[in-house]
Amino acid sequence: AAPHASPHPQANGDDHEPRVEVTIPRIQIWVTSEFFTLWSTSAGHGIQIPYRTISLHARQQNALYLQLCLSDISQTADDDLETVELLLTPEPQGDSDPTDAAEKLFTAVSNCADLHPDPDEDDDQEQEQEPEPGTGGWITSENIQDFMDENGEFRMPEGGILGAGAGTVRTADQFEDADAGDEV
């Protein structure tokens, strides 16, 4: 594969710095469950990239595009994030279509990235509270007692609001008039 990288980190949306494009031939790519690894056989050096560092991955024609976030997301404002972009163009195997190799690489990275969800997503899910019964769902025979007072009268849950048309009483004639108006 021949990756292209912008070696100078740029702030998100910071277009006034010139981009530097570098082509590094003969890179070995290893996609494992823990790291995305790039190894230069000619230089004898490589880098292991944790999947949480990969903020974006996508197919771009016959290449894999990666955006790496070099900043601590929890401590940095979105406008100040430093990123590096890589464009990895795998060499096709034999007579295969060049996009096949890129698709296989993209699929492997996607599958491994799914093994490492964003830790912030877990925090958001833990902070969500159970909705009040009836406020976001149905009142059923199983939960109707939660909406009745001691006299058997229906009571609205605290803080719940009714939608448009709630409490409107219509006669059968109004429904018949509405149906007649729908005819073409």
mmCIF file with all atom_site columns, C-alpha atoms in Angstrom:
data_model
loop_
_atom_site.group_PDB
_atom_site.id
_atom_site.type_symbol
_atom_site.label_atom_id
_atom_site.label_alt_id
_atom_site.label_comp_id
_atom_site.label_asym_id
_atom_site.label_entity_id
_atom_site.label_seq_id
_atom_site.pdbx_PDB_ins_code
_atom_site.Cartn_x
_atom_site.Cartn_y
_atom_site.Cartn_z
_atom_site.occupancy
_atom_site.B_iso_or_equiv
_atom_site.pdbx_formal_charge
_atom_site.auth_seq_id
_atom_site.auth_comp_id
_atom_site.auth_asym_id
_atom_site.auth_atom_id
_atom_site.pdbx_PDB_model_num
ATOM 1   C CA . ALA A 1 1   ? 0.000   0.000   0.000   1.00 0.00 ? 1   ALA A CA 1
ATOM 2   C CA . ALA A 1 2   ? 1.115   3.552   -0.571  1.00 0.00 ? 2   ALA A CA 1
ATOM 3   C CA . PRO A 1 3   ? -0.252  5.791   2.188   1.00 0.00 ? 3   PRO A CA 1
ATOM 4   C CA . HIS A 1 4   ? -0.424  9.534   1.896   1.00 0.00 ? 4   HIS A CA 1
ATOM 5   C CA . ALA A 1 5   ? -0.226  11.491  5.129   1.00 0.00 ? 5   ALA A CA 1
ATOM 6   C CA . SER A 1 6   ? -0.311  15.068  6.255   1.00 0.00 ? 6   SER A CA 1
ATOM 7   C CA . PRO A 1 7   ? 2.574   14.931  8.732   1.00 0.00 ? 7   PRO A CA 1
ATOM 8   C CA . HIS A 1 8   ? 1.787   18.242  10.404  1.00 0.00 ? 8   HIS A CA 1
ATOM 9   C CA . PRO A 1 9   ? -1.225  18.173  12.692  1.00 0.00 ? 9   PRO A CA 1
ATOM 10  C CA . GLN A 1 10  ? -3.839  20.735  11.762  1.00 0.00 ? 10  GLN A CA 1
ATOM 11  C CA . ALA A 1 11  ? -6.596  22.138  13.891  1.00 0.00 ? 11  ALA A CA 1
ATOM 12  C CA . ASN A 1 12  ? -10.055 21.065  12.815  1.00 0.00 ? 12  ASN A CA 1
ATOM 13  C CA . GLY A 1 13  ? -11.246 23.439  10.091  1.00 0.00 ? 13  GLY A CA 1
ATOM 14  C CA . ASP A 1 14  ? -7.865  25.211  10.015  1.00 0.00 ? 14  ASP A CA 1
ATOM 15  C CA . ASP A 1 15  ? -7.372  25.664  6.260   1.00 0.00 ? 15  ASP A CA 1
ATOM 16  C CA . HIS A 1 16  ? -4.785  28.437  6.313   1.00 0.00 ? 16  HIS A CA 1
ATOM 17  C CA . GLU A 1 17  ? -1.898  26.031  7.019   1.00 0.00 ? 17  GLU A CA 1
ATOM 18  C CA . PRO A 1 18  ? -0.521  24.411  3.861   1.00 0.00 ? 18  PRO A CA 1
ATOM 19  C CA . ARG A 1 19  ? -1.001  20.680  3.562   1.00 0.00 ? 19  ARG A CA 1
ATOM 20  C CA . VAL A 1 20  ? 2.051   18.563  3.081   1.00 0.00 ? 20  VAL A CA 1
ATOM 21  C CA . GLU A 1 21  ? 1.508   15.335  1.195   1.00 0.00 ? 21  GLU A CA 1
ATOM 22  C CA . VAL A 1 22  ? 4.026   12.550  1.614   1.00 0.00 ? 22  VAL A CA 1
ATOM 23  C CA . THR A 1 23  ? 4.002   9.241   -0.235  1.00 0.00 ? 23  THR A CA 1
ATOM 24  C CA . ILE A 1 24  ? 5.575   6.298   1.537   1.00 0.00 ? 24  ILE A CA 1
ATOM 25  C CA . PRO A 1 25  ? 5.837   3.184   -0.657  1.00 0.00 ? 25  PRO A CA 1
ATOM 26  C CA . ARG A 1 26  ? 5.928   -0.428  0.507   1.00 0.00 ? 26  ARG A CA 1
ATOM 27  C CA . ILE A 1 27  ? 3.951   -0.103  3.704   1.00 0.00 ? 27  ILE A CA 1
ATOM 28  C CA . GLN A 1 28  ? 2.668   -3.248  5.354   1.00 0.00 ? 28  GLN A CA 1
ATOM 29  C CA . ILE A 1 29  ? -0.752  -2.912  6.923   1.00 0.00 ? 29  ILE A CA 1
ATOM 30  C CA . TRP A 1 30  ? -1.964  -5.123  9.757   1.00 0.00 ? 30  TRP A CA 1
ATOM 31  C CA . VAL A 1 31  ? -5.514  -4.886  10.972  1.00 0.00 ? 31  VAL A CA 1
ATOM 32  C CA . THR A 1 32  ? -5.797  -6.637  14.325  1.00 0.00 ? 32  THR A CA 1
ATOM 33  C CA . SER A 1 33  ? -8.474  -6.534  16.995  1.00 0.00 ? 33  SER A CA 1
ATOM 34  C CA . GLU A 1 34  ? -6.375  -4.174  19.158  1.00 0.00 ? 34  GLU A CA 1
ATOM 35  C CA . PHE A 1 35  ? -4.457  -1.918  16.750  1.00 0.00 ? 35  PHE A CA 1
ATOM 36  C CA . PHE A 1 36  ? -4.276  -0.701  13.185  1.00 0.00 ? 36  PHE A CA 1
ATOM 37  C CA . THR A 1 37  ? -0.574  -1.096  12.379  1.00 0.00 ? 37  THR A CA 1
ATOM 38  C CA . LEU A 1 38  ? 1.505   0.465   9.597   1.00 0.00 ? 38  LEU A CA 1
ATOM 39  C CA . TRP A 1 39  ? 5.041   -0.830  9.053   1.00 0.00 ? 39  TRP A CA 1
ATOM 40  C CA . SER A 1 40  ? 7.636   0.555   6.654   1.00 0.00 ? 40  SER A CA 1
ATOM 41  C CA . THR A 1 41  ? 9.859   -2.290  5.512   1.00 0.00 ? 41  THR A CA 1
ATOM 42  C CA . SER A 1 42  ? 12.407  0.095   4.002   1.00 0.00 ? 42  SER A CA 1
ATOM 43  C CA . ALA A 1 43  ? 12.708  2.233   7.163   1.00 0.00 ? 43  ALA A CA 1
ATOM 44  C CA . GLY A 1 44  ? 12.331  -0.649  9.594   1.00 0.00 ? 44  GLY A CA 1
ATOM 45  C CA . HIS A 1 45  ? 9.838   1.401   11.646  1.00 0.00 ? 45  HIS A CA 1
ATOM 46  C CA . GLY A 1 46  ? 6.122   1.374   12.158  1.00 0.00 ? 46  GLY A CA 1
ATOM 47  C CA . ILE A 1 47  ? 3.269   2.728   14.183  1.00 0.00 ? 47  ILE A CA 1
ATOM 48  C CA . GLN A 1 48  ? 0.439   1.075   16.095  1.00 0.00 ? 48  GLN A CA 1
ATOM 49  C CA . ILE A 1 49  ? -2.726  3.149   15.982  1.00 0.00 ? 49  ILE A CA 1
ATOM 50  C CA . PRO A 1 50  ? -5.383  2.469   18.636  1.00 0.00 ? 50  PRO A CA 1
ATOM 51  C CA . TYR A 1 51  ? -8.852  2.343   17.081  1.00 0.00 ? 51  TYR A CA 1
ATOM 52  C CA . ARG A 1 52  ? -10.134 5.078   19.402  1.00 0.00 ? 52  ARG A CA 1
ATOM 53  C CA . THR A 1 53  ? -7.628  7.423   17.725  1.00 0.00 ? 53  THR A CA 1
ATOM 54  C CA . ILE A 1 54  ? -9.336  6.844   14.366  1.00 0.00 ? 54  ILE A CA 1
ATOM 55  C CA . SER A 1 55  ? -12.075 9.463   14.400  1.00 0.00 ? 55  SER A CA 1
ATOM 56  C CA . LEU A 1 56  ? -13.177 8.778   10.824  1.00 0.00 ? 56  LEU A CA 1
ATOM 57  C CA . HIS A 1 57  ? -12.591 6.044   8.285   1.00 0.00 ? 57  HIS A CA 1
ATOM 58  C CA . ALA A 1 58  ? -14.098 5.858   4.825   1.00 0.00 ? 58  ALA A CA 1
ATOM 59  C CA . ARG A 1 59  ? -13.638 4.433   1.359   1.00 0.00 ? 59  ARG A CA 1
ATOM 60  C CA . GLN A 1 60  ? -12.303 6.919   -1.150  1.00 0.00 ? 60  GLN A CA 1
ATOM 61  C CA . GLN A 1 61  ? -12.326 5.325   -4.616  1.00 0.00 ? 61  GLN A CA 1
ATOM 62  C CA . ASN A 1 62  ? -9.628  2.620   -4.457  1.00 0.00 ? 62  ASN A CA 1
ATOM 63  C CA . ALA A 1 63  ? -8.204  3.810   -1.118  1.00 0.00 ? 63  ALA A CA 1
ATOM 64  C CA . LEU A 1 64  ? -8.970  3.886   2.599   1.00 0.00 ? 64  LEU A CA 1
ATOM 65  C CA . TYR A 1 65  ? -9.205  7.353   4.151   1.00 0.00 ? 65  TYR A CA 1
ATOM 66  C CA . LEU A 1 66  ? -8.392  7.705   7.851   1.00 0.00 ? 66  LEU A CA 1
ATOM 67  C CA . GLN A 1 67  ? -8.614  10.768  10.046  1.00 0.00 ? 67  GLN A CA 1
ATOM 68  C CA . LEU A 1 68  ? -6.656  10.387  13.266  1.00 0.00 ? 68  LEU A CA 1
ATOM 69  C CA . CYS A 1 69  ? -7.412  12.613  16.244  1.00 0.00 ? 69  CYS A CA 1
ATOM 70  C CA . LEU A 1 70  ? -4.221  13.523  18.089  1.00 0.00 ? 70  LEU A CA 1
ATOM 71  C CA . SER A 1 71  ? -5.993  15.507  20.825  1.00 0.00 ? 71  SER A CA 1
ATOM 72  C CA . ASP A 1 72  ? -7.689  14.267  23.974  1.00 0.00 ? 72  ASP A CA 1
ATOM 73  C CA . ILE A 1 73  ? -11.311 14.611  22.894  1.00 0.00 ? 73  ILE A CA 1
ATOM 74  C CA . SER A 1 74  ? -12.600 14.939  26.462  1.00 0.00 ? 74  SER A CA 1
ATOM 75  C CA . GLN A 1 75  ? -10.232 17.845  27.198  1.00 0.00 ? 75  GLN A CA 1
ATOM 76  C CA . THR A 1 76  ? -10.220 19.729  23.861  1.00 0.00 ? 76  THR A CA 1
ATOM 77  C CA . ALA A 1 77  ? -12.846 21.929  22.215  1.00 0.00 ? 77  ALA A CA 1
ATOM 78  C CA . ASP A 1 78  ? -14.038 20.682  18.819  1.00 0.00 ? 78  ASP A CA 1
ATOM 79  C CA . ASP A 1 79  ? -12.478 23.660  17.022  1.00 0.00 ? 79  ASP A CA 1
ATOM 80  C CA . ASP A 1 80  ? -9.059  22.953  18.572  1.00 0.00 ? 80  ASP A CA 1
ATOM 81  C CA . LEU A 1 81  ? -8.780  19.243  17.762  1.00 0.00 ? 81  LEU A CA 1
ATOM 82  C CA . GLU A 1 82  ? -5.553  18.302  16.016  1.00 0.00 ? 82  GLU A CA 1
ATOM 83  C CA . THR A 1 83  ? -5.896  15.712  13.275  1.00 0.00 ? 83  THR A CA 1
ATOM 84  C CA . VAL A 1 84  ? -3.788  13.847  10.748  1.00 0.00 ? 84  VAL A CA 1
ATOM 85  C CA . GLU A 1 85  ? -5.246  12.442  7.556   1.00 0.00 ? 85  GLU A CA 1
ATOM 86  C CA . LEU A 1 86  ? -4.009  9.262   5.883   1.00 0.00 ? 86  LEU A CA 1
ATOM 87  C CA . LEU A 1 87  ? -4.939  7.932   2.477   1.00 0.00 ? 87  LEU A CA 1
ATOM 88  C CA . LEU A 1 88  ? -3.940  4.282   2.155   1.00 0.00 ? 88  LEU A CA 1
ATOM 89  C CA . THR A 1 89  ? -3.996  2.853   -1.349  1.00 0.00 ? 89  THR A CA 1
ATOM 90  C CA . PRO A 1 90  ? -3.537  -0.922  -1.205  1.00 0.00 ? 90  PRO A CA 1
ATOM 91  C CA . GLU A 1 91  ? -2.051  -2.652  -4.203  1.00 0.00 ? 91  GLU A CA 1
ATOM 92  C CA . PRO A 1 92  ? -4.471  -5.051  -5.883  1.00 0.00 ? 92  PRO A CA 1
ATOM 93  C CA . GLN A 1 93  ? -3.733  -8.758  -5.537  1.00 0.00 ? 93  GLN A CA 1
ATOM 94  C CA . GLY A 1 94  ? -3.182  -10.369 -8.932  1.00 0.00 ? 94  GLY A CA 1
ATOM 95  C CA . ASP A 1 95  ? -5.914  -9.592  -11.459 1.00 0.00 ? 95  ASP A CA 1
ATOM 96  C CA . SER A 1 96  ? -8.386  -8.301  -8.855  1.00 0.00 ? 96  SER A CA 1
ATOM 97  C CA . ASP A 1 97  ? -10.102 -4.939  -9.096  1.00 0.00 ? 97  ASP A CA 1
ATOM 98  C CA . PRO A 1 98  ? -8.181  -2.182  -7.209  1.00 0.00 ? 98  PRO A CA 1
ATOM 99  C CA . THR A 1 99  ? -11.352 -1.273  -5.313  1.00 0.00 ? 99  THR A CA 1
ATOM 100 C CA . ASP A 1 100 ? -11.648 -4.849  -3.951  1.00 0.00 ? 100 ASP A CA 1
ATOM 101 C CA . ALA A 1 101 ? -8.492  -4.458  -1.853  1.00 0.00 ? 101 ALA A CA 1
ATOM 102 C CA . ALA A 1 102 ? -9.688  -1.092  -0.525  1.00 0.00 ? 102 ALA A CA 1
ATOM 103 C CA . GLU A 1 103 ? -13.123 -2.556  0.287   1.00 0.00 ? 103 GLU A CA 1
ATOM 104 C CA . LYS A 1 104 ? -11.572 -5.479  2.187   1.00 0.00 ? 104 LYS A CA 1
ATOM 105 C CA . LEU A 1 105 ? -9.341  -3.088  4.138   1.00 0.00 ? 105 LEU A CA 1
ATOM 106 C CA . PHE A 1 106 ? -12.299 -0.799  4.929   1.00 0.00 ? 106 PHE A CA 1
ATOM 107 C CA . THR A 1 107 ? -14.427 -3.749  6.092   1.00 0.00 ? 107 THR A CA 1
ATOM 108 C CA . ALA A 1 108 ? -11.647 -5.051  8.346   1.00 0.00 ? 108 ALA A CA 1
ATOM 109 C CA . VAL A 1 109 ? -11.098 -1.616  9.931   1.00 0.00 ? 109 VAL A CA 1
ATOM 110 C CA . SER A 1 110 ? -14.863 -1.163  10.402  1.00 0.00 ? 110 SER A CA 1
ATOM 111 C CA . ASN A 1 111 ? -15.218 -4.532  12.115  1.00 0.00 ? 111 ASN A CA 1
ATOM 112 C CA . CYS A 1 112 ? -12.288 -3.908  14.455  1.00 0.00 ? 112 CYS A CA 1
ATOM 113 C CA . ALA A 1 113 ? -13.360 -0.326  15.206  1.00 0.00 ? 113 ALA A CA 1
ATOM 114 C CA . ASP A 1 114 ? -16.757 -1.700  16.287  1.00 0.00 ? 114 ASP A CA 1
ATOM 115 C CA . LEU A 1 115 ? -14.911 -3.663  18.989  1.00 0.00 ? 115 LEU A CA 1
ATOM 116 C CA . HIS A 1 116 ? -13.735 -0.360  20.522  1.00 0.00 ? 116 HIS A CA 1
ATOM 117 C CA . PRO A 1 117 ? -16.773 1.915   20.988  1.00 0.00 ? 117 PRO A CA 1
ATOM 118 C CA . ASP A 1 118 ? -16.348 5.535   21.952  1.00 0.00 ? 118 ASP A CA 1
ATOM 119 C CA . PRO A 1 119 ? -16.232 5.685   25.782  1.00 0.00 ? 119 PRO A CA 1
ATOM 120 C CA . ASP A 1 120 ? -18.324 8.885   25.709  1.00 0.00 ? 120 ASP A CA 1
ATOM 121 C CA . GLU A 1 121 ? -21.221 6.956   24.140  1.00 0.00 ? 121 GLU A CA 1
ATOM 122 C CA . ASP A 1 122 ? -21.335 4.655   27.194  1.00 0.00 ? 122 ASP A CA 1
ATOM 123 C CA . ASP A 1 123 ? -21.440 7.673   29.530  1.00 0.00 ? 123 ASP A CA 1
ATOM 124 C CA . ASP A 1 124 ? -24.319 9.202   27.561  1.00 0.00 ? 124 ASP A CA 1
ATOM 125 C CA . GLN A 1 125 ? -26.314 5.976   27.767  1.00 0.00 ? 125 GLN A CA 1
ATOM 126 C CA . GLU A 1 126 ? -25.738 5.656   31.524  1.00 0.00 ? 126 GLU A CA 1
ATOM 127 C CA . GLN A 1 127 ? -26.944 9.228   32.126  1.00 0.00 ? 127 GLN A CA 1
ATOM 128 C CA . GLU A 1 128 ? -30.234 8.654   30.307  1.00 0.00 ? 128 GLU A CA 1
ATOM 129 C CA . GLN A 1 129 ? -33.061 8.176   32.768  1.00 0.00 ? 129 GLN A CA 1
ATOM 130 C CA . GLU A 1 130 ? -36.045 5.922   32.403  1.00 0.00 ? 130 GLU A CA 1
ATOM 131 C CA . PRO A 1 131 ? -38.923 7.874   30.871  1.00 0.00 ? 131 PRO A CA 1
ATOM 132 C CA . GLU A 1 132 ? -42.006 8.391   32.972  1.00 0.00 ? 132 GLU A CA 1
ATOM 133 C CA . PRO A 1 133 ? -44.632 5.750   32.198  1.00 0.00 ? 133 PRO A CA 1
ATOM 134 C CA . GLY A 1 134 ? -47.062 7.057   29.637  1.00 0.00 ? 134 GLY A CA 1
ATOM 135 C CA . THR A 1 135 ? -44.935 10.068  28.644  1.00 0.00 ? 135 THR A CA 1
ATOM 136 C CA . GLY A 1 136 ? -43.135 8.348   25.808  1.00 0.00 ? 136 GLY A CA 1
ATOM 137 C CA . GLY A 1 137 ? -45.045 5.136   25.491  1.00 0.00 ? 137 GLY A CA 1
ATOM 138 C CA . TRP A 1 138 ? -48.429 3.556   25.780  1.00 0.00 ? 138 TRP A CA 1
ATOM 139 C CA . ILE A 1 139 ? -50.711 3.204   28.739  1.00 0.00 ? 139 ILE A CA 1
ATOM 140 C CA . THR A 1 140 ? -51.617 -0.474  28.803  1.00 0.00 ? 140 THR A CA 1
ATOM 141 C CA . SER A 1 141 ? -53.602 -2.841  30.988  1.00 0.00 ? 141 SER A CA 1
ATOM 142 C CA . GLU A 1 142 ? -50.321 -3.771  32.662  1.00 0.00 ? 142 GLU A CA 1
ATOM 143 C CA . ASN A 1 143 ? -49.461 -0.216  33.761  1.00 0.00 ? 143 ASN A CA 1
ATOM 144 C CA . ILE A 1 144 ? -52.890 1.463   34.020  1.00 0.00 ? 144 ILE A CA 1
ATOM 145 C CA . GLN A 1 145 ? -52.792 1.291   37.843  1.00 0.00 ? 145 GLN A CA 1
ATOM 146 C CA . ASP A 1 146 ? -49.818 3.666   37.730  1.00 0.00 ? 146 ASP A CA 1
ATOM 147 C CA . PHE A 1 147 ? -52.131 6.311   36.266  1.00 0.00 ? 147 PHE A CA 1
ATOM 148 C CA . MET A 1 148 ? -55.044 5.957   38.680  1.00 0.00 ? 148 MET A CA 1
ATOM 149 C CA . ASP A 1 149 ? -55.496 7.762   41.970  1.00 0.00 ? 149 ASP A CA 1
ATOM 150 C CA . GLU A 1 150 ? -57.004 6.225   45.114  1.00 0.00 ? 150 GLU A CA 1
ATOM 151 C CA . ASN A 1 151 ? -60.557 6.977   43.816  1.00 0.00 ? 151 ASN A CA 1
ATOM 152 C CA . GLY A 1 152 ? -59.945 5.150   40.520  1.00 0.00 ? 152 GLY A CA 1
ATOM 153 C CA . GLU A 1 153 ? -59.718 8.406   38.577  1.00 0.00 ? 153 GLU A CA 1
ATOM 154 C CA . PHE A 1 154 ? -57.146 8.838   35.805  1.00 0.00 ? 154 PHE A CA 1
ATOM 155 C CA . ARG A 1 155 ? -54.281 11.156  36.710  1.00 0.00 ? 155 ARG A CA 1
ATOM 156 C CA . MET A 1 156 ? -51.641 12.565  34.399  1.00 0.00 ? 156 MET A CA 1
ATOM 157 C CA . PRO A 1 157 ? -47.988 11.835  35.276  1.00 0.00 ? 157 PRO A CA 1
ATOM 158 C CA . GLU A 1 158 ? -46.160 14.805  36.781  1.00 0.00 ? 158 GLU A CA 1
ATOM 159 C CA . GLY A 1 159 ? -44.505 16.955  34.120  1.00 0.00 ? 159 GLY A CA 1
ATOM 160 C CA . GLY A 1 160 ? -46.295 15.168  31.293  1.00 0.00 ? 160 GLY A CA 1
ATOM 161 C CA . ILE A 1 161 ? -47.857 17.264  28.563  1.00 0.00 ? 161 ILE A CA 1
ATOM 162 C CA . LEU A 1 162 ? -50.557 16.234  26.177  1.00 0.00 ? 162 LEU A CA 1
ATOM 163 C CA . GLY A 1 163 ? -50.115 16.512  22.441  1.00 0.00 ? 163 GLY A CA 1
ATOM 164 C CA . ALA A 1 164 ? -52.106 18.630  19.995  1.00 0.00 ? 164 ALA A CA 1
ATOM 165 C CA . GLY A 1 165 ? -55.788 17.775  19.984  1.00 0.00 ? 165 GLY A CA 1
ATOM 166 C CA . ALA A 1 166 ? -55.718 16.069  23.375  1.00 0.00 ? 166 ALA A CA 1
ATOM 167 C CA . GLY A 1 167 ? -58.972 16.616  25.215  1.00 0.00 ? 167 GLY A CA 1
ATOM 168 C CA . THR A 1 168 ? -60.866 17.643  22.070  1.00 0.00 ? 168 THR A CA 1
ATOM 169 C CA . VAL A 1 169 ? -64.309 16.048  21.885  1.00 0.00 ? 169 VAL A CA 1
ATOM 170 C CA . ARG A 1 170 ? -65.661 15.345  18.415  1.00 0.00 ? 170 ARG A CA 1
ATOM 171 C CA . THR A 1 171 ? -69.090 14.150  17.383  1.00 0.00 ? 171 THR A CA 1
ATOM 172 C CA . ALA A 1 172 ? -69.790 11.379  14.882  1.00 0.00 ? 172 ALA A CA 1
ATOM 173 C CA . ASP A 1 173 ? -71.111 14.006  12.444  1.00 0.00 ? 173 ASP A CA 1
ATOM 174 C CA . GLN A 1 174 ? -67.723 15.720  12.411  1.00 0.00 ? 174 GLN A CA 1
ATOM 175 C CA . PHE A 1 175 ? -66.052 12.452  11.396  1.00 0.00 ? 175 PHE A CA 1
ATOM 176 C CA . GLU A 1 176 ? -68.610 11.836  8.633   1.00 0.00 ? 176 GLU A CA 1
ATOM 177 C CA . ASP A 1 177 ? -68.115 15.395  7.340   1.00 0.00 ? 177 ASP A CA 1
ATOM 178 C CA . ALA A 1 178 ? -64.356 14.890  7.316   1.00 0.00 ? 178 ALA A CA 1
ATOM 179 C CA . ASP A 1 179 ? -64.681 11.593  5.409   1.00 0.00 ? 179 ASP A CA 1
ATOM 180 C CA . ALA A 1 180 ? -66.996 13.196  2.822   1.00 0.00 ? 180 ALA A CA 1
ATOM 181 C CA . GLY A 1 181 ? -64.464 15.976  2.214   1.00 0.00 ? 181 GLY A CA 1
ATOM 182 C CA . ASP A 1 182 ? -61.762 13.410  1.400   1.00 0.00 ? 182 ASP A CA 1
ATOM 183 C CA . GLU A 1 183 ? -63.596 12.060  -1.649  1.00 0.00 ? 183 GLU A CA 1
ATOM 184 C CA . VAL A 1 184 ? -62.217 13.068  -5.033  1.00 0.00 ? 184 VAL A CA 1
#
